[in-house]
Coordinates of C-alpha atoms and ligand atoms in Angstrom, one line a residue:
Chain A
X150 CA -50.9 185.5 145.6
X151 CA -50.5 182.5 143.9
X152 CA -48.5 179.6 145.2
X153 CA -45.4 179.5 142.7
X154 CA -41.8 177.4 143.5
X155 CA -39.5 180.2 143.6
X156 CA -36.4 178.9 142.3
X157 CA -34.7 181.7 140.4
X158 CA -34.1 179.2 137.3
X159 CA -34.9 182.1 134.5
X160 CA -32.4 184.9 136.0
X161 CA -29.2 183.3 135.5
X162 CA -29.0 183.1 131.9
X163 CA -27.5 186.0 130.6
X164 CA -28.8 189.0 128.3
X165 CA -28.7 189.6 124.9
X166 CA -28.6 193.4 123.3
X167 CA -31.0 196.4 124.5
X168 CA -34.4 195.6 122.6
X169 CA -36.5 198.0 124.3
X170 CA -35.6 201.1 124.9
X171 CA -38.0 203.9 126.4
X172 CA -36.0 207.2 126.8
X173 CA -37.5 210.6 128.3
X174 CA -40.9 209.4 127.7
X175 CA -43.7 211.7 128.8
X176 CA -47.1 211.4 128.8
X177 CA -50.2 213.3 129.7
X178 CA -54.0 212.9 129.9
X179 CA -55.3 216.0 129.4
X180 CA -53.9 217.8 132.7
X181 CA -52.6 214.6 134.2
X182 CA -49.6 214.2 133.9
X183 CA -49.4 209.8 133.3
X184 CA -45.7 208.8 132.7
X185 CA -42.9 211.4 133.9
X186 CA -40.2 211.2 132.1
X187 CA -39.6 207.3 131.8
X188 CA -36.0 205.5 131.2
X189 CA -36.2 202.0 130.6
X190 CA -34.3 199.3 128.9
X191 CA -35.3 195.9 128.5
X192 CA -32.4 193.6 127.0
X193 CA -33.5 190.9 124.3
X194 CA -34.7 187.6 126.5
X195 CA -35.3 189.8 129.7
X196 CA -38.4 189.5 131.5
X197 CA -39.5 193.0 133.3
X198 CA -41.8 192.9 135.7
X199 CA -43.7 196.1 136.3
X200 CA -45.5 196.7 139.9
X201 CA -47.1 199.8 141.2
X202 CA -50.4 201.2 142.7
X203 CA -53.4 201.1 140.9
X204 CA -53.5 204.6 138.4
X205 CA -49.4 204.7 138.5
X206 CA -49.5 204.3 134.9
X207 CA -48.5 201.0 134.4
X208 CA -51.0 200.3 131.3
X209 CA -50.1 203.3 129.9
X210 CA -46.6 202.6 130.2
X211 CA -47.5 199.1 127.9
X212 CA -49.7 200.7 125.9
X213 CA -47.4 202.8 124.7
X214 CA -44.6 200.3 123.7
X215 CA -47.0 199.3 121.1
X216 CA -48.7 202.6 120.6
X217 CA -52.1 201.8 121.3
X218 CA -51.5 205.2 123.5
X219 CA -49.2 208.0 121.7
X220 CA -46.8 209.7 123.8
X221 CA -45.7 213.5 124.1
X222 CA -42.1 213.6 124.3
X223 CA -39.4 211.3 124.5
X224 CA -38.5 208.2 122.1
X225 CA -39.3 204.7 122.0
X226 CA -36.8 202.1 120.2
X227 CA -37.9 198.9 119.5
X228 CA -34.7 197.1 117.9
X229 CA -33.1 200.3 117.5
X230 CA -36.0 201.5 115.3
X231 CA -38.2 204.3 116.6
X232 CA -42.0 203.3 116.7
X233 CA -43.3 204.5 113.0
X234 CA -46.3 206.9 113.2
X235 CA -49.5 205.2 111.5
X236 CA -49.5 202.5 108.6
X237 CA -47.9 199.9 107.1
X238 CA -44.6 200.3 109.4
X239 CA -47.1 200.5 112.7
X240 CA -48.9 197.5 111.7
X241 CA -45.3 195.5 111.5
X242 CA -44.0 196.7 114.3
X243 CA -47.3 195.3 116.3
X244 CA -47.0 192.5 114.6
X245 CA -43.5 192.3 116.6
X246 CA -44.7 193.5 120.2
X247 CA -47.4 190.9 121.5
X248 CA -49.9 192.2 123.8
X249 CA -51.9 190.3 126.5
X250 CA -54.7 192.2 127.9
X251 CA -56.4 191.9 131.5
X252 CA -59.8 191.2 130.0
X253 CA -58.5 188.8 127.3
X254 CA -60.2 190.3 124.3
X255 CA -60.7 187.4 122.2
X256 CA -62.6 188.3 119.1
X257 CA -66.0 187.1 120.5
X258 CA -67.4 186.4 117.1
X259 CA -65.1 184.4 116.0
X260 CA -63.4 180.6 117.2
X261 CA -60.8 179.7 119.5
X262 CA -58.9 178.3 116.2
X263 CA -59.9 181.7 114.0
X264 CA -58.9 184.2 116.7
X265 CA -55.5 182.8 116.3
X266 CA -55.1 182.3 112.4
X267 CA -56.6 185.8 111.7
X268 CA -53.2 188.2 112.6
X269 CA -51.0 185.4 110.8
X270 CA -53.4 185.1 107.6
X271 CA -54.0 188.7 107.5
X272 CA -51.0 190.3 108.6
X273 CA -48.6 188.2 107.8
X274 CA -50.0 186.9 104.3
X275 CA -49.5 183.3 105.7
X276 CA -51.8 180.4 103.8
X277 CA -55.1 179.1 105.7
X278 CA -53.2 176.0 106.0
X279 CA -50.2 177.0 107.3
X280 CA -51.6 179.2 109.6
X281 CA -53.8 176.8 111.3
X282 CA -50.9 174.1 111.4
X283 CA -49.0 176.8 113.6
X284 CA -52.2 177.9 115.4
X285 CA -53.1 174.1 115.8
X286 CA -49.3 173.5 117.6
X287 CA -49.5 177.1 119.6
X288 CA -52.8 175.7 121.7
X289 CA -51.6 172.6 121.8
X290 CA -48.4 174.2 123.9
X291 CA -50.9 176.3 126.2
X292 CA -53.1 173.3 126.9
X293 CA -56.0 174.2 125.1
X294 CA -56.0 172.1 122.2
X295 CA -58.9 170.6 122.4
X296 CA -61.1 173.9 122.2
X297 CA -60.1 175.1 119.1
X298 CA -63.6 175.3 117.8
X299 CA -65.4 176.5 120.3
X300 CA -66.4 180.3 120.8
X301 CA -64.6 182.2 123.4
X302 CA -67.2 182.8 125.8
X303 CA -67.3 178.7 126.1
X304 CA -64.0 178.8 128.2
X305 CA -63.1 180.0 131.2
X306 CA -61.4 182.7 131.9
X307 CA -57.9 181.0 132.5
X308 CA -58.6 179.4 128.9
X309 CA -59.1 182.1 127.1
X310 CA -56.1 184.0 128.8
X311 CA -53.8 180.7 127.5
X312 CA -56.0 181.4 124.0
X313 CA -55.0 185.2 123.7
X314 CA -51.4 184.6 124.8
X315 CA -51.5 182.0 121.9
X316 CA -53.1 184.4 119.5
X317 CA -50.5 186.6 120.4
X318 CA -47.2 184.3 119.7
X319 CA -48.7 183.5 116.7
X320 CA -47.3 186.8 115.3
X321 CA -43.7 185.6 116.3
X322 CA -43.0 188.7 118.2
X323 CA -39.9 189.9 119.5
X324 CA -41.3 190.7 122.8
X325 CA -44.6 190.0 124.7
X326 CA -46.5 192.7 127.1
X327 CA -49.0 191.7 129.7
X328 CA -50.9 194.0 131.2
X329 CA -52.1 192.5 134.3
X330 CA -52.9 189.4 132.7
X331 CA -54.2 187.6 135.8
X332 CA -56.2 189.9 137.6
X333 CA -59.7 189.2 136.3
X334 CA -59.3 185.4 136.7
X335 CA -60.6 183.3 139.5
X336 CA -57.9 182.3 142.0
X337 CA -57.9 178.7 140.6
X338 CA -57.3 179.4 137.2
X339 CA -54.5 182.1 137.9
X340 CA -51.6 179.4 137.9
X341 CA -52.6 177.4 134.8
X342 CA -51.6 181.3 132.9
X343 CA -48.2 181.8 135.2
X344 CA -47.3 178.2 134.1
X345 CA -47.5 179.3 130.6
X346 CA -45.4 182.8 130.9
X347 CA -43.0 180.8 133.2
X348 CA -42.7 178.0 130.3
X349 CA -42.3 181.2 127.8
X350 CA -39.8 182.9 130.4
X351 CA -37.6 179.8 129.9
X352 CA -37.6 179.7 126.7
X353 CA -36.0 183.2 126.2
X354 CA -38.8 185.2 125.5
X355 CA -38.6 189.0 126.4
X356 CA -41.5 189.9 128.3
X357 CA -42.4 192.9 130.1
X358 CA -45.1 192.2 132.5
X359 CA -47.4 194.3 134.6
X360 CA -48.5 192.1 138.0
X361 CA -48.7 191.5 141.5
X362 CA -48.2 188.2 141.7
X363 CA -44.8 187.9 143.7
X364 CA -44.6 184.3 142.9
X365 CA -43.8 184.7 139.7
X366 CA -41.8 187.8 139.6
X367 CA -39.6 185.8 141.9
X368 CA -39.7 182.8 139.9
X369 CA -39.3 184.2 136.7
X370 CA -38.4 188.2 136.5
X371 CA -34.8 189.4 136.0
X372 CA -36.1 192.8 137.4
X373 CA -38.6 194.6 139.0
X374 CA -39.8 197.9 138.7
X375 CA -41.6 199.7 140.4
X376 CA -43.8 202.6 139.2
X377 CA -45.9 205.1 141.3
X378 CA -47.3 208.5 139.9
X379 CA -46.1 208.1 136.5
X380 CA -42.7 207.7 137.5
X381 CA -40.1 204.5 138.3
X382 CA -39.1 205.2 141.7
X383 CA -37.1 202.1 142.2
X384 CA -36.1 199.1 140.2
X385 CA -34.4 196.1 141.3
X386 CA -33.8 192.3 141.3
X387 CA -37.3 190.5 142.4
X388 CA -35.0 189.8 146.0
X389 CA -34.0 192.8 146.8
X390 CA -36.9 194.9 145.7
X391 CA -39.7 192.2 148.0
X392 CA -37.1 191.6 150.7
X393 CA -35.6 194.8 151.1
X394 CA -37.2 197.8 149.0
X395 CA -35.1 200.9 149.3
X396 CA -38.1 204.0 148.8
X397 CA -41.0 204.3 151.3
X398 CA -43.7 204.9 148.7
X399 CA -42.5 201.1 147.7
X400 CA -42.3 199.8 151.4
X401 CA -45.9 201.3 151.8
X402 CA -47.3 199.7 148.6
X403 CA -45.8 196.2 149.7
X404 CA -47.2 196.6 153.3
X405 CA -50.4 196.9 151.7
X406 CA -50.3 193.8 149.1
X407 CA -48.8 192.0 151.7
X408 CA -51.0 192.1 153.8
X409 CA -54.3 192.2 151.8
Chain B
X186 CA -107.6 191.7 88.4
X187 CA -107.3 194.0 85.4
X188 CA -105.2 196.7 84.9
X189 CA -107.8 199.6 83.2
X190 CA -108.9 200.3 86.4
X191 CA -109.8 203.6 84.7
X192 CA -111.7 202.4 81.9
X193 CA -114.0 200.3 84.1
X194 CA -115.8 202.3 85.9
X195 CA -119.2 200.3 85.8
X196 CA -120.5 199.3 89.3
X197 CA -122.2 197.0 88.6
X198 CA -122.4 193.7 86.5
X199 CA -124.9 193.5 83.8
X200 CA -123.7 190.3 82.2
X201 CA -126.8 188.4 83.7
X202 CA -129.0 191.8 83.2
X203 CA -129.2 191.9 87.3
X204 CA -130.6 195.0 88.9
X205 CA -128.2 197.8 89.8
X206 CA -128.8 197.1 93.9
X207 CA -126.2 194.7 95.3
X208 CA -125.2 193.9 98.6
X209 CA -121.9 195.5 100.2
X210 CA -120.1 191.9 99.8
X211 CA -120.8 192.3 95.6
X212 CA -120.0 195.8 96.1
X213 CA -115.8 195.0 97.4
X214 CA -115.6 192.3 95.5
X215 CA -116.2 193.8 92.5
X216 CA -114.2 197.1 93.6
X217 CA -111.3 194.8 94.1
X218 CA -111.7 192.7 90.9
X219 CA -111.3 196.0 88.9
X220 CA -108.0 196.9 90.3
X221 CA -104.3 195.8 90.6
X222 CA -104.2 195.8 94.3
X223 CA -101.3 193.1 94.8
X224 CA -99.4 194.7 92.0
X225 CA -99.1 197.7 93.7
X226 CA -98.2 196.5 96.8
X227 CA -95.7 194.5 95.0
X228 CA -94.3 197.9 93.4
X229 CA -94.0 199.0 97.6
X230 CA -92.3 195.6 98.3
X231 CA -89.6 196.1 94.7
X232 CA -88.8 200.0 96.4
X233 CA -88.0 198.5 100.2
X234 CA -86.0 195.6 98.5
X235 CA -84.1 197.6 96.3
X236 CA -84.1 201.0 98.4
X237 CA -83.0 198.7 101.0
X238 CA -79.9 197.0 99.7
X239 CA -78.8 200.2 99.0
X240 CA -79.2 202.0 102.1
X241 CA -77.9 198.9 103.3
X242 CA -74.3 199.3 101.7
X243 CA -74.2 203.0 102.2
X244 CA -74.8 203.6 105.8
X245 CA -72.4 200.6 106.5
X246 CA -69.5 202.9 104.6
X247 CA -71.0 205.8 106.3
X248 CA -70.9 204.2 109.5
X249 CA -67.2 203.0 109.0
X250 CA -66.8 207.2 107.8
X251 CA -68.1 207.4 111.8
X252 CA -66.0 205.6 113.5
X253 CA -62.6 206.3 111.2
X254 CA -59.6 207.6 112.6
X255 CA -59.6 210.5 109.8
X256 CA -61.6 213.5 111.1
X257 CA -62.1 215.0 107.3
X258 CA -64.1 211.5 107.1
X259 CA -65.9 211.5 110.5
X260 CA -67.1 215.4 110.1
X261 CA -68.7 214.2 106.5
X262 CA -70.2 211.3 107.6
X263 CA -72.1 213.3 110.7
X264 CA -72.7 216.2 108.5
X265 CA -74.5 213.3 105.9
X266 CA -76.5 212.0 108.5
X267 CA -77.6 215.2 110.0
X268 CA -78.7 216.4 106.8
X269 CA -80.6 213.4 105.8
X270 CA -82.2 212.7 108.7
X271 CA -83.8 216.1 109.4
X272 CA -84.9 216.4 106.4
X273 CA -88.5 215.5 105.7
X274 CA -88.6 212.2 103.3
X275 CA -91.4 213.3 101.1
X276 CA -88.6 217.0 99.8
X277 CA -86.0 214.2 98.9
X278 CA -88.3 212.3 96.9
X279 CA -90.0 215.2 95.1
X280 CA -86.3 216.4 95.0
X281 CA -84.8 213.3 93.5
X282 CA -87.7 213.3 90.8
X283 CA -88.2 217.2 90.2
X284 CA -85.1 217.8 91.1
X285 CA -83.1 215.5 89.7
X286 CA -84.6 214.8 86.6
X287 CA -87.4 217.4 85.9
X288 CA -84.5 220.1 86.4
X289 CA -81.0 218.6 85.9
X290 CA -82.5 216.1 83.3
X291 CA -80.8 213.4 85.0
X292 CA -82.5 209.7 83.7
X293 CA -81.7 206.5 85.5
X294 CA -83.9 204.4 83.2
X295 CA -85.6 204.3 80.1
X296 CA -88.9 205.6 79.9
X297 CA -91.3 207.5 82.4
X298 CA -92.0 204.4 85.3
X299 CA -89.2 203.2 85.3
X300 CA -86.7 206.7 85.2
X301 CA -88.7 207.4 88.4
X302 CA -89.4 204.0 90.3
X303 CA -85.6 204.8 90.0
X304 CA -85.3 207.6 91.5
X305 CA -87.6 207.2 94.3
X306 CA -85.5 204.1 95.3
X307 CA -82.8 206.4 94.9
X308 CA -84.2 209.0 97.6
X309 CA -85.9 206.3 99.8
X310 CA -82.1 204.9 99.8
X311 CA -80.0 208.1 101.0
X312 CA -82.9 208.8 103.5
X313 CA -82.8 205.6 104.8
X314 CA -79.0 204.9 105.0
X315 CA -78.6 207.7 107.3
X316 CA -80.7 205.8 109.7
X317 CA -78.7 202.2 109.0
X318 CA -75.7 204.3 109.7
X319 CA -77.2 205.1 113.2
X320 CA -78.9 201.8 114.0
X321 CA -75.2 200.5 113.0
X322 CA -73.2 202.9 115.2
X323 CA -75.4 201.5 118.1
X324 CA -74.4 198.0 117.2
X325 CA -70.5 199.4 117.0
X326 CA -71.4 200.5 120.6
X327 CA -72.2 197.2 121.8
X328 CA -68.4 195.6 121.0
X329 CA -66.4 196.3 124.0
X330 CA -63.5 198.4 123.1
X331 CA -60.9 195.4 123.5
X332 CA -62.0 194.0 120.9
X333 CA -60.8 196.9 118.4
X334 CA -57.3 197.2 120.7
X335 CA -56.4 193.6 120.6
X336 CA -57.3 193.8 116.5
X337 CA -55.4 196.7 116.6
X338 CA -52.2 194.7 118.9
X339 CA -51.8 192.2 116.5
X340 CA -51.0 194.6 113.2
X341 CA -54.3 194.7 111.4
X342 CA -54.4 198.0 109.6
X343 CA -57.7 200.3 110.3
X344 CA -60.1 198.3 107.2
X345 CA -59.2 195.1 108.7
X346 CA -59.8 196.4 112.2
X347 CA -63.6 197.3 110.8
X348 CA -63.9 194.3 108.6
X349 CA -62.9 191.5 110.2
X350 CA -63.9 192.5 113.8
X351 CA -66.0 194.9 114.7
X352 CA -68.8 195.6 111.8
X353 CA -69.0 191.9 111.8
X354 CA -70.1 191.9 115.7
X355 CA -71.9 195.7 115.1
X356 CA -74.3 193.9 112.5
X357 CA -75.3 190.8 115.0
X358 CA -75.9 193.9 117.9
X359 CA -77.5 195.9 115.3
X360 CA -80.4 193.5 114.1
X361 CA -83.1 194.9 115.9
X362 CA -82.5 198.8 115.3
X363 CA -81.8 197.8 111.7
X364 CA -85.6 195.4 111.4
X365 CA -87.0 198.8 112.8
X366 CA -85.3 201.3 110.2
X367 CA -86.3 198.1 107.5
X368 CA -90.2 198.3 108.7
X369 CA -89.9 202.0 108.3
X370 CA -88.6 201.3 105.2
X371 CA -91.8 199.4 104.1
X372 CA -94.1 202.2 105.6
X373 CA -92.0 205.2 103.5
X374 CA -92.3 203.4 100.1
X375 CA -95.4 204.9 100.2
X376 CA -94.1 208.4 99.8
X377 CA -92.8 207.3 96.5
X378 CA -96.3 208.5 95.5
X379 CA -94.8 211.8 95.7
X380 CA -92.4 211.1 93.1
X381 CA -95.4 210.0 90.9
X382 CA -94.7 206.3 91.3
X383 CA -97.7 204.2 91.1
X384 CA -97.9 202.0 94.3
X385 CA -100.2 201.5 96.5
X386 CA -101.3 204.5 98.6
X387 CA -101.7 205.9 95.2
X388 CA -104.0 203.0 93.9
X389 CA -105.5 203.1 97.4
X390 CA -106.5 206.8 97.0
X391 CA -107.4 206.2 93.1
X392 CA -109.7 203.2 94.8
X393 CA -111.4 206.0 97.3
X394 CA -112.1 208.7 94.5
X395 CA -114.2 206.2 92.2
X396 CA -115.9 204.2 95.2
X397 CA -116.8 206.5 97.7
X398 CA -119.7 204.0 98.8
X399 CA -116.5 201.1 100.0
X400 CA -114.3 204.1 101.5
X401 CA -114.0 202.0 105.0
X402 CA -113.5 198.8 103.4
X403 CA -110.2 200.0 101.3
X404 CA -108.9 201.7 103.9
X405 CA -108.6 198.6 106.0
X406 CA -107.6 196.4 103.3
X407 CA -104.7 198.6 102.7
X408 CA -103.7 199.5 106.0
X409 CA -103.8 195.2 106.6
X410 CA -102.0 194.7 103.8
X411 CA -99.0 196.6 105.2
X412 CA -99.6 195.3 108.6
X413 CA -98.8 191.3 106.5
X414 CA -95.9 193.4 105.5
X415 CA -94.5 194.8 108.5
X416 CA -95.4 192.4 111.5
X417 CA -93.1 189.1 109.9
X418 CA -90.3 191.6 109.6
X419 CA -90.5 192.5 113.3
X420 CA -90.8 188.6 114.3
X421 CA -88.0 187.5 112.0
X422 CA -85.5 190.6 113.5
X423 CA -86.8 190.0 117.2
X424 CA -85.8 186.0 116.8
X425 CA -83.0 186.9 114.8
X426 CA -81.3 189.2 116.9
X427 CA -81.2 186.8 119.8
X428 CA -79.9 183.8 117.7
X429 CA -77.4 186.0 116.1
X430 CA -76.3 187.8 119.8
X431 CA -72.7 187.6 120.3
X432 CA -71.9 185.2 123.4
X433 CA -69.6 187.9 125.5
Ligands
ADP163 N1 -57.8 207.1 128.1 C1 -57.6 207.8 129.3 N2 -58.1 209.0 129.4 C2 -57.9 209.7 130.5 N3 -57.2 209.3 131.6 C3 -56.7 208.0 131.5 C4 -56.9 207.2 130.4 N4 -56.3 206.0 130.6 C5 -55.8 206.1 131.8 N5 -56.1 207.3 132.4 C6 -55.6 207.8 133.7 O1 -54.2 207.7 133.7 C7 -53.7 207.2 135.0 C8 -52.9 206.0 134.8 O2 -53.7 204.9 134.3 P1 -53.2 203.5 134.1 O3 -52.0 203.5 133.2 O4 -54.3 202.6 133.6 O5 -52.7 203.0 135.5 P2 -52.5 201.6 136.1 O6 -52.5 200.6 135.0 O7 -51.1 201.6 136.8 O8 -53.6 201.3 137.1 C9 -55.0 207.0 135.8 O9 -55.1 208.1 136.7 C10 -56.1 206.8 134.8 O10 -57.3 207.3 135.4
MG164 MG1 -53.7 198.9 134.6

C-alpha cells in the first residue's frame, strides 16, 4: 500500500448531475456469468473507486463503460446518451471516456510526444501544431516533460503510466477509467501515478477507478464499491467501507489485503 | 554477349584458323560469350521486383481482410489464402498465360514478351501475396493486444486502428518471414518459364541442349548466380529485422 496523507480534501465538494449511469447491466463469457445485473451511478466530478477480488469483474465492468467489451442486457448512459453501437458515434463517445490501462499500452512504435498528439490529430481533426502545444503542456503537468521524444520503452514504468494518463486527457474527456493502473509498477514509482490522479481528483475530474491502494481511495474517492462475482455487494464512503464494511465476503477480502 | 544465341552455334573460333581442340577454359568462355546470361537473370530480378511490390500491397489489404472486425471480409481473405497457397505455382502461371490470355484473350501489354512477362508477374504476385499476408499476420501477432485496445480507447475508427498502430509495428515484427517469402520470390521467377517468359532457367536449359560438353559448368554458374541473388537478401532482412525490432 502506498503511503498517501489521508485528508479527505476531494469529498467535500459537492456533485454535479448523473454522468454515468449503468442500469441492469449483464454480462456473460460464454457460460460465466461476469457482471450480474449492475446499478451504478457516477455523478459528474465523482471519483468511484472500484475494489474486489481478483476475476470479480472489475475490468469488465470498465471495459464496458467504453465498450471495448459489449454487454447482454441492460443500458449504459453516458450523459444521458446510450453508448452508440459501432462507428462514427462510438469513436466520439471514446473520445469522451479516457481509459488508463494496467500495462500502459503506449503505442511502442511511436514517441512519448506522438503517442499523445495521435487521438487529438486524428480524432479530433486538431492541427500538428496545436496538438503538440496541448500535448507539450499535458506532460509538462504529469512531470514528464522532458521525455517527449523518447520511445516508450525508455521510461519506466511510473513514466509511461503518467505518459498514458496524459495521452488520455488529451482527448478532453468527460470521465477517466483506470483499470488498475498501479499494479504492474514497482513500489517506488506507484506514488509518482497517485500524485497525478489525486492532482486530477482535485480538479474535478470524474474518474472511476479500479485499485487497492487504500491510500488513495481514502484520500481521494467519494465512494467505494465493492464488487465480488460479478456483482456490487456493498458500496460506501472510503471510511465506512475500510473501517467498518457491512458484508462478510468484503470483511474477508479486506482481511486478506490487509494483511498481505 | 550477343543476343542470336541461336544463330551462333559454332564451337569454335576460326578467326585465327585455330584447330577445333580447345581446352575446357576456351570451351565456357566462349559458351558464355554467345549468350545473354546477365540479361536473363535481369528478366528474374524485373519479375521479383515487380511481382514483389505487388504481392506486397495485396497481402497487406488481405491481411487487414484477416484481422477486420467484418466476418464477410475475414472468411474471403482466409478462403484467398487457402486457395492460393495450396495451389501449385507453376497451374497459376500456365493459368495466368493460357488461361488468361490464350483463352479469355485478356492482354496486359502490347506484343507477345511483354503481354506475358505481364502476366507471369501477375501470377507470381497473387501466389505470393497469400504468403506476405501470412508472414504479415505473424508480425500482427507479435503487437500485444493493448496496443489495438488503447488505439481503440481513444476513438480511432478500425482503418486508423490498422494504419497508424498495428500494421506499422506488424511490418517491423514481420521482416524476417517477409525476406524469406522475398527469397522465395527470387527462386519462383523461375517458373515464369512456364508462362513462356524468357529468363534464366530457360536460357540455362537452352545453354545445356546446345553444349552438352559444359553441362556441369552452367549448372553451377546458374545455380551461383541465384545464390548472389538470394544470400544479400537474407543478410539485409536478418540485420534489418533487429534494427527495425520494436523496443517493448
Ligand atoms: N475475454 C474474456 N473471455 C473469457 N473470459 C474472460 C475474458 N475476460 C475476462 N474473463 C473472465 O471474466 C472474469 C472477470 O474478469 P475481470 O473483469 O478481468 O476481473 P477482475 O478485473 O476483477 O480481476 C474472470 O473470471 C475472467 O477469467
Ligand atoms: Mg482486472
Amino acid at each position: 500500500m502506498a503511503d498517501l496523507d489521508v485528508t479527505p480534501d476531494v469529498t467535500a465538494r459537492p456533485l454535479g448531475d448523473p454522468l454515468v449511469v449503468l442500469s441492469h447491466v449483464n454480462k456473460h463469457f460464454g457460460d460465466l456469468h461476469v457482471l450480474k445485473d449492475i446499478d451504478l451511478t457516477v455523478h459528474r466530478g465523482e471519483v468511484v473507486v472500484v475494489i474486489g477480488p481478483s476475476g470479480s469483474g472489475k475490468s469488465t465492468l470498465c471495459r464496458t463503460i467504453n465498450r471495448l467489451e459489449t454487454i447482454d442486457s441492460g443500458t449504459i448512459r453516458i450523459d444521458g446518451t446510450e453508448l452508440p453501437e459501432e462507428g462514427k458515434a462510438l469513436a466520439r463517445l471514446r473520445a469522451d471516456v479516457g481509459m488508463v490501462f494496467q500495462s500502459f499500452n503506449l503505442f511502442a512504435h511511436k514517441s512519448v510526444l506522438e503517442n499523445v498528439t495521435l487521438g487529438p490529430t486524428k480524432v479530433k481533426g486538431m492541427s500538428r501544431a496545436d496538438a503538440r502545444t496541448k500535448a507539450t503542456s499535458l506532460l509538462e503537468r504529469v512531470g514528464v516533460g522532458n521525455q517527449a521524444d523518447k520511445l516508450p520503452a525508455q521510461l519506466s514504468g511510473g513514466q509511461q503510466q503518467r505518459v498514458a494518463i496524459a495521452r488520455a486527457l488529451a482527448m478532453d474527456p468527460q470521465v477517466m477509467l483506470f483499470d488498475e493502473p498501479t499494479s504492474a509498477l514497482d513500489p517506488e514509482m506507484i506514488n509518482e501515478v497517485l500524485d497525478v490522479m489525486v492532482s486530477l481528483a482535485r480538479e474535478g475530474m470524474t474518474m472511476i477507478v479500479v485499485t487497492h491502494e487504500m491510500g488513495f481511495a481514502r484520500r481521494a474517492a467519494h465512494r467505494v464499491v465493492f464488487m465480488d462475482g460479478g456483482q456490487i455487494v456493498e458500496e460506501a464512503d472510503p471510511e465506512t467501507f475500510f473501517t467498518a464494511p457491512r458484508s462478510d465476503r468484503a470483511r474477508d477480502f479486506l482481511s486478506k489485503i490487509l494483511t498481505h | 554477349m550477343t543476343d542470336d544465341s541461336f544463330t551462333d552455334d559454332s564451337f569454335t573460333d576460326d578467326s585465327k584458323g585455330e584447330p577445333v581442340h580447345q581446352g575446357y577454359l576456351d570451351d565456357v568462355s566462349t559458351a558464355f560469350a554467345d549468350y545473354d546470361v546477365l540479361g536473363a537473370f535481369w528478366v528474374n530480378i524485373q519479375l521479383t521486383v515487380y511481382a514483389g511490390l505487388i504481392a506486397l500491397v495485396l497481402g497487406t489489404v488481405l491481411a487487414v481482410m484477416r484481422i477486420s472486425p467484418v466476418p464477410s471480409l475475414r472468411w474471403a481473405g482466409t478462403t484467398y489464402v487457402t486457395l492460393l497457397r495450396n495451389t501449385p505455382l507453376t497451374i497459376i502461371i500456365v493459368g495466368c498465360v493460357l488461361g488468361l490470355w490464350g483463352q479469355l484473350g485478356v492482354s496486359l501489354g502490347t506484343g507477345f514478351q511483354q503481354n506475358f512477362f505481364r502476366l507471369a508477374v501477375l501470377g507470381l504476385a497473387v501466389y505470393h501475396a497469400a504468403f506476405v499476408c501470412e508472414a504479415l499476420r505473424s508480425g500482427v501477432n507479435t503487437v500485444p493486444t493493448g496496443q489495438a485496445e488503447a488505439a481503440r480507447a481513444i476513438g480511432l475508427n478500425f482503418g486508423q486502428v490498422a494504419g497508424l498502430v498495428i500494421l506499422p509495428q506488424a511490418f517491423r515484427g514481420a521482416v524476417a518471414p517477409l525476406g524469406n517469402v522475398l527469397i522465395a520470390l527470387v527462386k519462383n521467377s523461375t517458373v515464369a518459364a512456364a508462362g513462356s517468359v524468357a529468363e534464366a532457367s530457360v536460357l540455362m536449359k537452352e545453354m545445356i541442349e546446345n553444349r552438352p560438353d559444359i553441362i556441369l559448368t552452367i549448372f553451377v554458374v546458374f545455380a551461383l548466380g541465384f545464390v548472389v541473388l538470394v544470400v544479400p537478401i537474407g543478410l539485409a532482412t536478418t540485420s534489418l529485422s533487429r534494427r527495425l525490432a520494436v523496443a517493448r
